[in-house]
PDB file of C-alpha atoms in Angstrom:
ATOM      1  CA  UNK A  12      11.075  15.918  52.312  1.00 82.00           C
ATOM      2  CA  UNK A  13       8.395  18.379  51.017  1.00 91.00           C
ATOM      3  CA  UNK A  14       5.169  17.185  49.465  1.00 93.00           C
ATOM      4  CA  UNK A  15       6.214  17.712  45.845  1.00 92.00           C
ATOM      5  CA  UNK A  16       9.438  15.768  46.479  1.00 93.00           C
ATOM      6  CA  UNK A  17       7.455  12.942  48.050  1.00 94.00           C
ATOM      7  CA  UNK A  18       5.104  12.816  44.912  1.00 92.00           C
ATOM      8  CA  UNK A  19       8.070  12.923  42.552  1.00 91.00           C
ATOM      9  CA  UNK A  20      10.180  10.278  44.404  1.00 92.00           C
ATOM     10  CA  UNK A  21       7.356   7.790  44.953  1.00 95.00           C
ATOM     11  CA  UNK A  22       7.658   4.897  42.451  1.00 95.00           C
ATOM     12  CA  UNK A  23       6.921   1.179  42.329  1.00 95.00           C
ATOM     13  CA  UNK A  24       9.885  -0.642  43.727  1.00 97.00           C
ATOM     14  CA  UNK A  25      10.341  -4.133  42.485  1.00 96.00           C
ATOM     15  CA  UNK A  26      13.295  -5.294  44.606  1.00 97.00           C
ATOM     16  CA  UNK A  27      13.910  -4.567  48.233  1.00 98.00           C
ATOM     17  CA  UNK A  28      16.792  -4.996  50.654  1.00 97.00           C
ATOM     18  CA  UNK A  29      16.361  -7.796  53.032  1.00 88.00           C
ATOM     19  CA  UNK A  30      16.711  -5.274  55.903  1.00 95.00           C
ATOM     20  CA  UNK A  31      13.693  -5.380  58.176  1.00 96.00           C
ATOM     21  CA  UNK A  32      11.487  -2.396  58.795  1.00 97.00           C
ATOM     22  CA  UNK A  33      10.541  -1.539  62.367  1.00 96.00           C
ATOM     23  CA  UNK A  34       7.016  -2.156  63.491  1.00 97.00           C
ATOM     24  CA  UNK A  35       6.788   1.325  64.783  1.00 97.00           C
ATOM     25  CA  UNK A  36       7.517   2.775  61.343  1.00 98.00           C
ATOM     26  CA  UNK A  37       4.863   0.566  59.765  1.00 98.00           C
ATOM     27  CA  UNK A  38       2.414   1.597  62.373  1.00 98.00           C
ATOM     28  CA  UNK A  39       3.150   5.294  61.666  1.00 98.00           C
ATOM     29  CA  UNK A  40       2.574   5.121  57.996  1.00 98.00           C
ATOM     30  CA  UNK A  41      -0.656   3.209  58.553  1.00 98.00           C
ATOM     31  CA  UNK A  42      -1.875   5.796  61.042  1.00 98.00           C
ATOM     32  CA  UNK A  43      -0.972   8.499  58.559  1.00 98.00           C
ATOM     33  CA  UNK A  44      -2.842   6.613  55.756  1.00 98.00           C
ATOM     34  CA  UNK A  45      -5.906   6.649  57.987  1.00 97.00           C
ATOM     35  CA  UNK A  46      -6.060  10.376  57.434  1.00 97.00           C
ATOM     36  CA  UNK A  47      -7.369   9.631  53.962  1.00 96.00           C
ATOM     37  CA  UNK A  48     -10.777  10.998  53.181  1.00 95.00           C
ATOM     38  CA  UNK A  49     -13.716   8.484  53.714  1.00 95.00           C
ATOM     39  CA  UNK A  50     -17.335   8.647  52.603  1.00 92.00           C
ATOM     40  CA  UNK A  51     -19.313   9.834  55.626  1.00 92.00           C
ATOM     41  CA  UNK A  52     -16.185   8.881  57.692  1.00 94.00           C
ATOM     42  CA  UNK A  53     -17.100   5.158  57.105  1.00 93.00           C
ATOM     43  CA  UNK A  54     -13.376   4.046  57.249  1.00 95.00           C
ATOM     44  CA  UNK A  55     -14.263   0.520  56.296  1.00 95.00           C
ATOM     45  CA  UNK A  56     -10.638  -0.408  55.404  1.00 96.00           C
ATOM     46  CA  UNK A  57      -8.793  -3.043  57.346  1.00 97.00           C
ATOM     47  CA  UNK A  58      -5.065  -3.793  57.212  1.00 98.00           C
ATOM     48  CA  UNK A  59      -3.345  -6.999  57.968  1.00 98.00           C
ATOM     49  CA  UNK A  60       0.498  -6.775  58.220  1.00 98.00           C
ATOM     50  CA  UNK A  61       2.615  -9.872  57.401  1.00 98.00           C
ATOM     51  CA  UNK A  62       6.359  -9.952  58.354  1.00 98.00           C
ATOM     52  CA  UNK A  63       8.776 -12.536  59.573  1.00 97.00           C
ATOM     53  CA  UNK A  64       7.856 -16.246  59.612  1.00 98.00           C
ATOM     54  CA  UNK A  65       4.272 -15.469  58.538  1.00 98.00           C
ATOM     55  CA  UNK A  66       5.361 -13.585  55.389  1.00 98.00           C
ATOM     56  CA  UNK A  67       8.050 -16.373  54.653  1.00 97.00           C
ATOM     57  CA  UNK A  68       5.414 -19.086  54.827  1.00 98.00           C
ATOM     58  CA  UNK A  69       3.065 -17.174  52.535  1.00 98.00           C
ATOM     59  CA  UNK A  70       5.828 -16.335  50.136  1.00 97.00           C
ATOM     60  CA  UNK A  71       7.135 -19.998  49.909  1.00 97.00           C
ATOM     61  CA  UNK A  72       3.706 -21.299  49.085  1.00 97.00           C
ATOM     62  CA  UNK A  73       3.142 -18.636  46.441  1.00 97.00           C
ATOM     63  CA  UNK A  74       6.491 -19.585  44.847  1.00 95.00           C
ATOM     64  CA  UNK A  75       5.499 -23.248  44.679  1.00 96.00           C
ATOM     65  CA  UNK A  76       2.055 -22.455  43.330  1.00 96.00           C
ATOM     66  CA  UNK A  77       3.457 -20.133  40.674  1.00 94.00           C
ATOM     67  CA  UNK A  78       6.141 -22.586  39.659  1.00 93.00           C
ATOM     68  CA  UNK A  79       3.437 -25.141  39.314  1.00 95.00           C
ATOM     69  CA  UNK A  80       1.610 -22.919  36.962  1.00 94.00           C
ATOM     70  CA  UNK A  81      -1.420 -22.422  39.161  1.00 95.00           C
ATOM     71  CA  UNK A  82      -3.301 -19.421  37.839  1.00 94.00           C
ATOM     72  CA  UNK A  83      -4.259 -16.625  40.277  1.00 94.00           C
ATOM     73  CA  UNK A  84      -7.793 -16.415  41.812  1.00 95.00           C
ATOM     74  CA  UNK A  85      -7.877 -13.112  43.716  1.00 96.00           C
ATOM     75  CA  UNK A  86     -10.974 -12.044  45.636  1.00 95.00           C
ATOM     76  CA  UNK A  87     -11.307  -9.157  43.197  1.00 93.00           C
ATOM     77  CA  UNK A  88     -12.034 -10.231  39.530  1.00 88.00           C
ATOM     78  CA  UNK A  89      -9.119  -9.593  37.218  1.00 85.00           C
ATOM     79  CA  UNK A  90      -9.718  -7.734  33.997  1.00 83.00           C
ATOM     80  CA  UNK A  91      -7.655  -8.690  30.946  1.00 82.00           C
ATOM     81  CA  UNK A  92      -5.568  -6.029  29.355  1.00 82.00           C
ATOM     82  CA  UNK A  93      -7.771  -6.216  26.281  1.00 85.00           C
ATOM     83  CA  UNK A  94     -10.799  -5.156  28.241  1.00 88.00           C
ATOM     84  CA  UNK A  95      -9.375  -1.788  29.284  1.00 89.00           C
ATOM     85  CA  UNK A  96      -9.828   1.451  27.333  1.00 90.00           C
ATOM     86  CA  UNK A  97      -7.724   2.171  24.263  1.00 90.00           C
ATOM     87  CA  UNK A  98      -5.805   4.771  26.178  1.00 90.00           C
ATOM     88  CA  UNK A  99      -5.112   2.314  29.013  1.00 91.00           C
ATOM     89  CA  UNK A 100      -3.892  -0.356  26.520  1.00 91.00           C
ATOM     90  CA  UNK A 101      -1.614   2.055  24.798  1.00 91.00           C
ATOM     91  CA  UNK A 102      -0.036   3.165  28.217  1.00 91.00           C
ATOM     92  CA  UNK A 103       0.399  -0.564  29.169  1.00 90.00           C
ATOM     93  CA  UNK A 104       2.007  -1.444  25.954  1.00 91.00           C
ATOM     94  CA  UNK A 105       4.410   1.295  26.026  1.00 91.00           C
ATOM     95  CA  UNK A 106       5.457   0.569  29.672  1.00 90.00           C
ATOM     96  CA  UNK A 107       5.891  -3.197  28.841  1.00 89.00           C
ATOM     97  CA  UNK A 108       8.071  -2.369  25.864  1.00 90.00           C
ATOM     98  CA  UNK A 109      10.100   0.049  27.950  1.00 90.00           C
ATOM     99  CA  UNK A 110      10.563  -2.488  30.789  1.00 88.00           C
ATOM    100  CA  UNK A 111      11.612  -5.155  28.196  1.00 88.00           C
ATOM    101  CA  UNK A 112      14.284  -2.801  26.890  1.00 90.00           C
ATOM    102  CA  UNK A 113      15.821  -2.855  30.317  1.00 88.00           C
ATOM    103  CA  UNK A 114      16.391  -6.641  29.944  1.00 88.00           C
ATOM    104  CA  UNK A 115      14.912  -7.446  33.334  1.00 88.00           C
ATOM    105  CA  UNK A 116      12.133  -9.915  32.247  1.00 83.00           C
ATOM    106  CA  UNK A 117      13.376 -13.209  33.957  1.00 86.00           C
ATOM    107  CA  UNK A 118      14.356 -11.245  37.157  1.00 88.00           C
ATOM    108  CA  UNK A 119      10.984  -9.494  37.121  1.00 88.00           C
ATOM    109  CA  UNK A 120       9.126 -12.701  37.120  1.00 86.00           C
ATOM    110  CA  UNK A 121      11.360 -14.143  39.844  1.00 88.00           C
ATOM    111  CA  UNK A 122      10.871 -11.198  42.060  1.00 92.00           C
ATOM    112  CA  UNK A 123       7.108 -11.013  41.554  1.00 90.00           C
ATOM    113  CA  UNK A 124       6.693 -14.607  42.767  1.00 86.00           C
ATOM    114  CA  UNK A 125       8.889 -13.898  45.834  1.00 93.00           C
ATOM    115  CA  UNK A 126       7.042 -10.709  46.804  1.00 95.00           C
ATOM    116  CA  UNK A 127       9.887  -8.551  45.571  1.00 96.00           C
ATOM    117  CA  UNK A 128      11.986  -9.745  48.498  1.00 97.00           C
ATOM    118  CA  UNK A 129       9.956  -7.370  50.679  1.00 98.00           C
ATOM    119  CA  UNK A 130      10.405  -7.651  54.494  1.00 98.00           C
ATOM    120  CA  UNK A 131       6.752  -6.606  55.006  1.00 98.00           C
ATOM    121  CA  UNK A 132       3.483  -6.807  53.079  1.00 98.00           C
ATOM    122  CA  UNK A 133       0.306  -5.006  54.036  1.00 98.00           C
ATOM    123  CA  UNK A 134      -2.927  -6.564  52.850  1.00 98.00           C
ATOM    124  CA  UNK A 135      -5.681  -4.016  52.476  1.00 98.00           C
ATOM    125  CA  UNK A 136      -9.192  -5.322  52.836  1.00 97.00           C
ATOM    126  CA  UNK A 137     -12.786  -4.083  52.552  1.00 96.00           C
ATOM    127  CA  UNK A 138     -16.069  -5.840  53.712  1.00 96.00           C
ATOM    128  CA  UNK A 139     -17.282  -8.112  51.091  1.00 94.00           C
ATOM    129  CA  UNK A 140     -20.770  -6.587  51.285  1.00 94.00           C
ATOM    130  CA  UNK A 141     -19.573  -3.044  51.188  1.00 91.00           C
ATOM    131  CA  UNK A 142     -20.881  -0.588  48.572  1.00 89.00           C
ATOM    132  CA  UNK A 143     -18.699   0.689  45.795  1.00 86.00           C
ATOM    133  CA  UNK A 144     -17.839   3.884  47.588  1.00 90.00           C
ATOM    134  CA  UNK A 145     -15.773   1.734  50.066  1.00 94.00           C
ATOM    135  CA  UNK A 146     -13.385   0.711  47.186  1.00 93.00           C
ATOM    136  CA  UNK A 147     -12.938   4.483  46.329  1.00 95.00           C
ATOM    137  CA  UNK A 148     -12.117   5.130  49.935  1.00 96.00           C
ATOM    138  CA  UNK A 149      -9.506   2.172  50.029  1.00 97.00           C
ATOM    139  CA  UNK A 150      -7.856   3.770  46.989  1.00 97.00           C
ATOM    140  CA  UNK A 151      -7.392   6.982  48.810  1.00 97.00           C
ATOM    141  CA  UNK A 152      -6.109   5.019  51.892  1.00 98.00           C
ATOM    142  CA  UNK A 153      -3.625   3.113  49.676  1.00 98.00           C
ATOM    143  CA  UNK A 154      -2.274   6.198  47.952  1.00 98.00           C
ATOM    144  CA  UNK A 155      -1.849   7.982  51.321  1.00 98.00           C
ATOM    145  CA  UNK A 156       0.013   4.934  52.594  1.00 98.00           C
ATOM    146  CA  UNK A 157       2.410   4.814  49.653  1.00 98.00           C
ATOM    147  CA  UNK A 158       3.195   8.524  50.152  1.00 98.00           C
ATOM    148  CA  UNK A 159       3.733   8.164  53.905  1.00 98.00           C
ATOM    149  CA  UNK A 160       6.207   5.311  53.169  1.00 98.00           C
ATOM    150  CA  UNK A 161       8.063   7.473  50.672  1.00 98.00           C
ATOM    151  CA  UNK A 162       8.325  10.359  53.167  1.00 97.00           C
ATOM    152  CA  UNK A 163      10.163   7.990  55.455  1.00 96.00           C
ATOM    153  CA  UNK A 164      12.635   6.709  52.954  1.00 96.00           C
ATOM    154  CA  UNK A 165      10.823   3.390  52.285  1.00 98.00           C
ATOM    155  CA  UNK A 166       9.997   1.964  48.910  1.00 98.00           C
ATOM    156  CA  UNK A 167       6.630   0.383  48.152  1.00 98.00           C
ATOM    157  CA  UNK A 168       4.606  -1.353  45.508  1.00 98.00           C
ATOM    158  CA  UNK A 169       0.926  -2.202  45.327  1.00 97.00           C
ATOM    159  CA  UNK A 170       0.484  -5.455  43.330  1.00 96.00           C
ATOM    160  CA  UNK A 171      -2.065  -7.976  42.229  1.00 95.00           C
ATOM    161  CA  UNK A 172       0.622 -10.608  42.505  1.00 95.00           C
ATOM    162  CA  UNK A 173       0.476 -10.339  46.284  1.00 97.00           C
ATOM    163  CA  UNK A 174      -3.049 -11.254  46.568  1.00 98.00           C
ATOM    164  CA  UNK A 175      -3.526 -13.729  43.780  1.00 97.00           C
ATOM    165  CA  UNK A 176      -3.870 -16.786  46.164  1.00 98.00           C
ATOM    166  CA  UNK A 177      -6.081 -15.446  48.939  1.00 98.00           C
ATOM    167  CA  UNK A 178      -6.597 -18.819  50.618  1.00 97.00           C
ATOM    168  CA  UNK A 179      -2.861 -19.020  51.228  1.00 98.00           C
ATOM    169  CA  UNK A 180      -2.992 -15.619  52.913  1.00 98.00           C
ATOM    170  CA  UNK A 181      -5.982 -16.746  55.040  1.00 98.00           C
ATOM    171  CA  UNK A 182      -4.063 -19.975  55.989  1.00 98.00           C
ATOM    172  CA  UNK A 183      -1.513 -17.842  57.918  1.00 98.00           C
ATOM    173  CA  UNK A 184      -3.534 -14.680  58.729  1.00 98.00           C
ATOM    174  CA  UNK A 185      -6.905 -14.806  60.377  1.00 96.00           C
ATOM    175  CA  UNK A 186      -8.766 -12.791  57.686  1.00 97.00           C
ATOM    176  CA  UNK A 187     -12.521 -13.431  57.835  1.00 94.00           C
ATOM    177  CA  UNK A 188     -14.415 -14.480  54.616  1.00 93.00           C
ATOM    178  CA  UNK A 189     -16.495 -11.388  55.355  1.00 96.00           C
ATOM    179  CA  UNK A 190     -13.536  -9.318  53.940  1.00 97.00           C
ATOM    180  CA  UNK A 191     -12.221  -9.098  50.429  1.00 97.00           C
ATOM    181  CA  UNK A 192      -8.437  -8.995  50.253  1.00 98.00           C
ATOM    182  CA  UNK A 193      -8.268  -6.171  47.814  1.00 97.00           C
ATOM    183  CA  UNK A 194      -4.560  -5.472  47.233  1.00 97.00           C
ATOM    184  CA  UNK A 195      -1.182  -6.131  48.797  1.00 98.00           C
ATOM    185  CA  UNK A 196       1.348  -3.389  49.388  1.00 98.00           C
ATOM    186  CA  UNK A 197       4.923  -4.501  49.783  1.00 98.00           C
ATOM    187  CA  UNK A 198       7.194  -2.039  51.699  1.00 98.00           C
ATOM    188  CA  UNK A 199      10.877  -1.969  52.534  1.00 98.00           C
ATOM    189  CA  UNK A 200      14.246  -0.287  51.827  1.00 98.00           C
ATOM    190  CA  UNK A 201      15.052   0.048  48.138  1.00 97.00           C
ATOM    191  CA  UNK A 202      17.775  -2.217  46.677  1.00 97.00           C
ATOM    192  CA  UNK A 203      20.199  -0.614  44.296  1.00 96.00           C
ATOM    193  CA  UNK A 204      19.466  -2.913  41.393  1.00 94.00           C
ATOM    194  CA  UNK A 205      18.738  -2.555  37.626  1.00 93.00           C
ATOM    195  CA  UNK A 206      15.139  -3.424  37.962  1.00 95.00           C
ATOM    196  CA  UNK A 207      14.598  -0.419  40.287  1.00 94.00           C
ATOM    197  CA  UNK A 208      15.818   1.878  37.556  1.00 94.00           C
ATOM    198  CA  UNK A 209      12.573   1.370  35.811  1.00 91.00           C
ATOM    199  CA  UNK A 210      10.560   4.613  35.914  1.00 89.00           C
ATOM    200  CA  UNK A 211       7.113   4.725  34.349  1.00 89.00           C
ATOM    201  CA  UNK A 212       6.069   7.886  32.522  1.00 88.00           C
ATOM    202  CA  UNK A 213       3.002   9.960  33.278  1.00 91.00           C
ATOM    203  CA  UNK A 214       0.656  11.484  30.706  1.00 91.00           C
ATOM    204  CA  UNK A 215       0.737  15.269  30.081  1.00 93.00           C
ATOM    205  CA  UNK A 216      -2.369  17.292  30.992  1.00 94.00           C
ATOM    206  CA  UNK A 217      -3.634  17.517  27.467  1.00 92.00           C
ATOM    207  CA  UNK A 218      -4.113  13.716  27.478  1.00 90.00           C
ATOM    208  CA  UNK A 219      -6.504  13.602  30.307  1.00 92.00           C
ATOM    209  CA  UNK A 220      -7.681  17.034  31.341  1.00 96.00           C
ATOM    210  CA  UNK A 221     -10.667  18.794  29.630  1.00 95.00           C
ATOM    211  CA  UNK A 222     -10.972  22.562  30.415  1.00 96.00           C
ATOM    212  CA  UNK A 223     -14.397  24.185  30.241  1.00 96.00           C
ATOM    213  CA  UNK A 224     -14.548  27.965  30.925  1.00 94.00           C
TER     214      UNK A 224
END
């Protein structure tokens, strides 16, 4: 798959097959993600991979907490939609309306709470006392990870819902409190379902590019 095809084929997958992904494949995409640029080569990212019984235990506790109505309390503060820019709110609103038109609402909620049925989740972390540039580095690492997964025929989705109960993650994975669990990335093989037909749009250049000759 050439680079343009990888870019065009990558999308957020919201339902995965129950088929497992080999550890060697996961290791390869993480190694490739490590090629992402890093400020002065700091490379402060850390990745914790949950599969098998560990992931099932985390998933089951998440489902219970969500069903009990426990609000998320991620290591990173969550910003309400109304606090985003006017442009961001417009894009969010249009995407939600589009998703609702697909009639997948109840299934969406169910899948979010069950980690989208993913066979593997990668928790991306940064030192709690790191400077802001480290988060920029982690974003580059995450994007490279997503593209590497796509190049191997894997689906992926980075999601807040995967990290909203950090103490549950730490219960089953030895993640020091010195690290923030920034984002979770679910990976796996894409299920042929209605919810995976959702395809978000992207803005045209005139919406976000300013030319100055």
